Amino acid sequence: MASGDESNAEMGPIVFRVNEMRAVVSAPSMERLSRVLRENLGLTGTKVGCDAGDCGACTVLLDGEPVCACLIAIGQVAGCDVTTVEGLATRTSSGAAVGAGLQQAFLVHGAAQCGACTPGMLVAATALLEKNAHPTESEVMDAIGGVLCRCTGYRKIITAVKEAGASIGQSKAAPASWPEAGAAVGDRLIRLDGARKVNGTDIFGADEIPAGTLAVRAIRSPFHRARFQFGDFEKFIREHPGIEAVFTAKDVPGKNCYGVIPRFADQPAFAEGEARHRGEAVAAVVGHTMAIEALEVSDFPVRWEELAPLTDIDAALATGAILIHHGRPDNVLVRGRVVRGDVAKALAAADVVAEAEYETGFVEHAYIEPEAGFARRVGDQVEIQASTQAPYMDRGDIAAILGIAPDNVRIIPTAVGGGFGSKLDLSVQPFLAIAAWHLNKPVRMVYSRTESIVSTTKRHPSRIRLRGGCTKDGKLQALDFAADFNTGAYSSWGPTVAARVPVHASGPYYVPHYRALTRAIHTNLVPAGAFRGFGVPQSAIAQEQLYDELADRVGMDRLEFRILNALDGSTPTVTGQVLRDGVGIRTCLEALRPRWRTARSEFAEFNLNATGPMRRGVGVAGMWYGCGNTSLPNPSTIRIGLKRDGRIALHQGAVDIGQGSNTIVTQICADALGARIERFDLLSGDTAITPDCGKTSASRQTLVTGKAAQMAAEQLRHAICKLAGACDCASIVFDDRGVTVHDGDKSQSLKLASLPLDAHGYVITSEATFDPPTSPLDENGQGVPYAVYGFGAHMAEIEVDTELGTVRVLKVTAAHDVGRAINPTLIEGQIEGGVAQGLGMALMEEFFPGKGENLHDYLIPSAGDVPPVESILIEDASPIGPFGAKGIGEQAVIPTAPAILNALHDAIGIRLRKIPATPDRVRAAIVGAQKSGGPRG
Ligand code: FES
Ligand code: FES
């Protein structure tokens, strides 16, 4: 067992029991239990998401009661009994042995996505079920209420807990069986990486610490904008035993500049001379862990001179404003534009016109796993093992920063505890690479929650003005849309947001006359980047509310208005693309019709008879979203190898951030090859062993990597048939005896063991690349930006307390055209998680840089906030996608917020122009409306 600083007077030994084994640790008595478990005892199943009692990821049982291990001092634990996730399956002290059943139920129901919250959830649920095997839904919500999950939307967790309770004491269910060959697509296959997530053995960014590792800590600007000068580093190091080095911009061996879009790269690893946003790093201190942790940042020799920052769009655009980046006049990073028809003329001719302005704020990703990883130098190479969504992009940027060839950088993605777009950008990687390179020692960095919040990208704040018109029969005629996005101090994904929004701002409807102009504008705030939907959730909030206004003005039912205007295979999109097949929006909207009509009449009656402050409303919103990059190359490459033992190696480089690409790509590959799932050996995302599958973003992995997997599998199948001298119509059986080819009445077992191996070490290697067919957009944004779109529509039923201004979402019905549901359980998980994030965006989430930089003040939905979600899966097959499949990741979040906001208007006749609709804003709007005539109801 490792020990801490032997000179510390507060040292143990402290004796307690962990997972029914005796443990003895030497550590300061005030040391956090979470840290001792993870770093002294190697029980890294217990996760740390905040170190402040806010997230519950660190929940363990202390003498049978759930506690946050980050709030318990190890000195309090002496003589106690601690159970962590690693001990749940074998925990016998209660006599109930519920842990294993819970873990299995989590797997079967898809209750673990990224898995970062899963240990805490399982422990909290164990504590409940040991006392109450048959909890009600609200008892489950109470029990897990202190554990945050950003991925699942909680509903599958609640179902799993209830089912596990109900099956306590019953005979063990038979383990789930694998689907037959050819039947994997469409199967509710348990995620292939699921077992590691429920038993606590998955390795996340902070979970591995090579021997002799030094710690890295960034020194960051406390101001939105500041000049700075360094003092005497040698003296600082001399006076701080255990500190080994300080690195700044001067120590960057290559280019002190990176960015996710090379043409716009502008972000330094370390600021030079001036920090452009609060939280920007100016230096990194490296040393022994305890010295780094004990370091007072105020001791670091840097003198700050605070400068007047630009903190909003108007200030950045004002005449005479400072330029945050030279060469970007008016602080405009980039503009986007899509124009079709004559919007001014069409609006003038429209029977009805509505206009509005909406504002949304920064939204924090709030994944449960803060950024973390380690790096080491191996000769002329550097290896970085970190939590990332984009290993090959990381590789390119790190190579440029170090001034070495990309082949000399190896990126090994860990399990990713939630990303949602932010882990596409570099975080810990540059600091780790620079320190490991210079010191030739392993180094490790783990962001604190506050550091994660202040320094990493956010959803873009937006200000949207729009005007739309339709005929008196409700046919949309025109939309004039303009949006400014606050992109913060660096470009990150600002260009993508500015380009993607004009393509999508019409919504999934036929709008013959259209103009959408966007700008991404720099300010001295934290960079805004990718966050599930790349600006489309913001534009949908404005556009879907405007369409409700138009429907109301022509006296049409709001759902029927959308059905009337829905795109189909023959109507052109606003970029002039005619999609022909796989346009499922009308089907999605029609699927909502029965529930819509019922809710409309029930809620009208409820409101009519209401005597108290409660009012109910129902809202609907549609969505479309192009899968993959906008008019840019977007390839994925999959490699499959047939081994001598007949097993199949699948080199799958799409990072699974919880959405399930490890499983879905394997399902596609299996059916295209005709092999059962258990014949595959999965090799996931490591730039040394997997080809480039691109970044995990823009809902592209099922479509692009899945298609590459399908193609590679078909090629391998062809090669095997050829090897056997059989036709392509032959059937192939992969089993423990190897590979047998049946062609008509002939059968041949391949003698794989005696065949030579190729350069990849396989008998046959098959590699395929797929790049979705798109075309560049012209100066008016006309062309083919995406090969495939996903479609969907959500319906939200809500209740508003008009005295308190609070909004409770009662139910969301979510219809999504996914082309082909490769794995319905995983798709439902994406939908439910998207609904939860959309709910947060609509009602509670707004980040103000410099304030509330923690999960105590920045609130995300907890279990009690998320309503039942009914998912309706529509399969309008894409002719391009693998087995017809489309993406779902971003699609799921887009319609929720506008559906809720439309429901808010339906309930009380109020439209908030500033989102989120927090209770203070809702209440203020009610009071304001009362003064000017009174809100409805
Ligand atoms: S890490 Fe303990 S509650 Fe978040
Ligand atoms: S599965 Fe809950 S945070 Fe990811």
JSON list of N, CA and C in Angstrom, two decimals, residues 50 58 126 172 285 427 459 464 489 495 533 545 587 628 676 681 783 826:
[
{"chain": "A", "resi": 50, "resn": "CYS", "atom": "N", "xyz": [-16.00, 16.71, -8.64]},
{"chain": "A", "resi": 50, "resn": "CYS", "atom": "CA", "xyz": [-16.04, 18.10, -8.16]},
{"chain": "A", "resi": 50, "resn": "CYS", "atom": "C", "xyz": [-15.23, 18.33, -6.90]},
{"chain": "A", "resi": 58, "resn": "CYS", "atom": "N", "xyz": [-18.51, 10.42, -6.37]},
{"chain": "A", "resi": 58, "resn": "CYS", "atom": "CA", "xyz": [-17.62, 9.74, -5.43]},
{"chain": "A", "resi": 58, "resn": "CYS", "atom": "C", "xyz": [-18.38, 8.95, -4.37]},
{"chain": "A", "resi": 126, "resn": "THR", "atom": "N", "xyz": [-27.72, 0.92, -4.37]},
{"chain": "A", "resi": 126, "resn": "THR", "atom": "CA", "xyz": [-27.54, -0.23, -3.47]},
{"chain": "A", "resi": 126, "resn": "THR", "atom": "C", "xyz": [-28.03, 0.11, -2.06]},
{"chain": "A", "resi": 172, "resn": "LYS", "atom": "N", "xyz": [-31.66, -16.19, -10.57]},
{"chain": "A", "resi": 172, "resn": "LYS", "atom": "CA", "xyz": [-30.88, -15.35, -11.47]},
{"chain": "A", "resi": 172, "resn": "LYS", "atom": "C", "xyz": [-31.35, -15.49, -12.91]},
{"chain": "A", "resi": 285, "resn": "VAL", "atom": "N", "xyz": [3.28, 24.85, -13.85]},
{"chain": "A", "resi": 285, "resn": "VAL", "atom": "CA", "xyz": [4.25, 24.48, -12.82]},
{"chain": "A", "resi": 285, "resn": "VAL", "atom": "C", "xyz": [4.23, 22.96, -12.71]},
{"chain": "A", "resi": 427, "resn": "SER", "atom": "N", "xyz": [-7.15, 20.39, -24.06]},
{"chain": "A", "resi": 427, "resn": "SER", "atom": "CA", "xyz": [-7.24, 20.95, -22.69]},
{"chain": "A", "resi": 427, "resn": "SER", "atom": "C", "xyz": [-5.91, 20.67, -21.99]},
{"chain": "A", "resi": 459, "resn": "ARG", "atom": "N", "xyz": [-21.26, 26.36, -24.82]},
{"chain": "A", "resi": 459, "resn": "ARG", "atom": "CA", "xyz": [-22.20, 26.63, -25.91]},
{"chain": "A", "resi": 459, "resn": "ARG", "atom": "C", "xyz": [-22.22, 28.13, -26.17]},
{"chain": "A", "resi": 464, "resn": "ILE", "atom": "N", "xyz": [-30.52, 36.45, -31.65]},
{"chain": "A", "resi": 464, "resn": "ILE", "atom": "CA", "xyz": [-31.13, 36.08, -32.93]},
{"chain": "A", "resi": 464, "resn": "ILE", "atom": "C", "xyz": [-32.31, 37.00, -33.21]},
{"chain": "A", "resi": 489, "resn": "ALA", "atom": "N", "xyz": [-12.86, 34.31, -26.77]},
{"chain": "A", "resi": 489, "resn": "ALA", "atom": "CA", "xyz": [-11.53, 34.85, -27.10]},
{"chain": "A", "resi": 489, "resn": "ALA", "atom": "C", "xyz": [-10.85, 34.13, -28.25]},
{"chain": "A", "resi": 495, "resn": "PRO", "atom": "N", "xyz": [-16.34, 29.05, -36.37]},
{"chain": "A", "resi": 495, "resn": "PRO", "atom": "CA", "xyz": [-16.65, 29.00, -37.80]},
{"chain": "A", "resi": 495, "resn": "PRO", "atom": "C", "xyz": [-17.68, 27.92, -38.14]},
{"chain": "A", "resi": 533, "resn": "GLY", "atom": "N", "xyz": [-24.91, 20.10, -31.21]},
{"chain": "A", "resi": 533, "resn": "GLY", "atom": "CA", "xyz": [-25.81, 20.84, -32.10]},
{"chain": "A", "resi": 533, "resn": "GLY", "atom": "C", "xyz": [-25.17, 22.03, -32.78]},
{"chain": "A", "resi": 545, "resn": "GLN", "atom": "N", "xyz": [-40.28, 28.94, -32.12]},
{"chain": "A", "resi": 545, "resn": "GLN", "atom": "CA", "xyz": [-41.25, 29.80, -31.44]},
{"chain": "A", "resi": 545, "resn": "GLN", "atom": "C", "xyz": [-41.91, 30.75, -32.44]},
{"chain": "A", "resi": 587, "resn": "THR", "atom": "N", "xyz": [-43.43, 12.17, -40.88]},
{"chain": "A", "resi": 587, "resn": "THR", "atom": "CA", "xyz": [-43.81, 10.98, -40.10]},
{"chain": "A", "resi": 587, "resn": "THR", "atom": "C", "xyz": [-43.59, 11.22, -38.61]},
{"chain": "A", "resi": 628, "resn": "GLY", "atom": "N", "xyz": [-22.41, 15.10, -39.83]},
{"chain": "A", "resi": 628, "resn": "GLY", "atom": "CA", "xyz": [-21.03, 15.28, -40.28]},
{"chain": "A", "resi": 628, "resn": "GLY", "atom": "C", "xyz": [-20.69, 16.73, -40.57]},
{"chain": "A", "resi": 676, "resn": "ARG", "atom": "N", "xyz": [-20.98, -13.48, -35.92]},
{"chain": "A", "resi": 676, "resn": "ARG", "atom": "CA", "xyz": [-21.60, -13.13, -34.64]},
{"chain": "A", "resi": 676, "resn": "ARG", "atom": "C", "xyz": [-20.70, -12.14, -33.90]},
{"chain": "A", "resi": 681, "resn": "ASP", "atom": "N", "xyz": [-12.72, -9.04, -31.91]},
{"chain": "A", "resi": 681, "resn": "ASP", "atom": "CA", "xyz": [-11.85, -8.45, -30.89]},
{"chain": "A", "resi": 681, "resn": "ASP", "atom": "C", "xyz": [-11.77, -6.97, -31.22]},
{"chain": "A", "resi": 783, "resn": "GLY", "atom": "N", "xyz": [-26.00, 24.47, -52.38]},
{"chain": "A", "resi": 783, "resn": "GLY", "atom": "CA", "xyz": [-25.20, 23.28, -52.64]},
{"chain": "A", "resi": 783, "resn": "GLY", "atom": "C", "xyz": [-25.66, 22.13, -51.76]},
{"chain": "A", "resi": 826, "resn": "LEU", "atom": "N", "xyz": [-29.58, 2.03, -27.19]},
{"chain": "A", "resi": 826, "resn": "LEU", "atom": "CA", "xyz": [-28.61, 3.12, -27.19]},
{"chain": "A", "resi": 826, "resn": "LEU", "atom": "C", "xyz": [-29.22, 4.38, -27.79]}
]
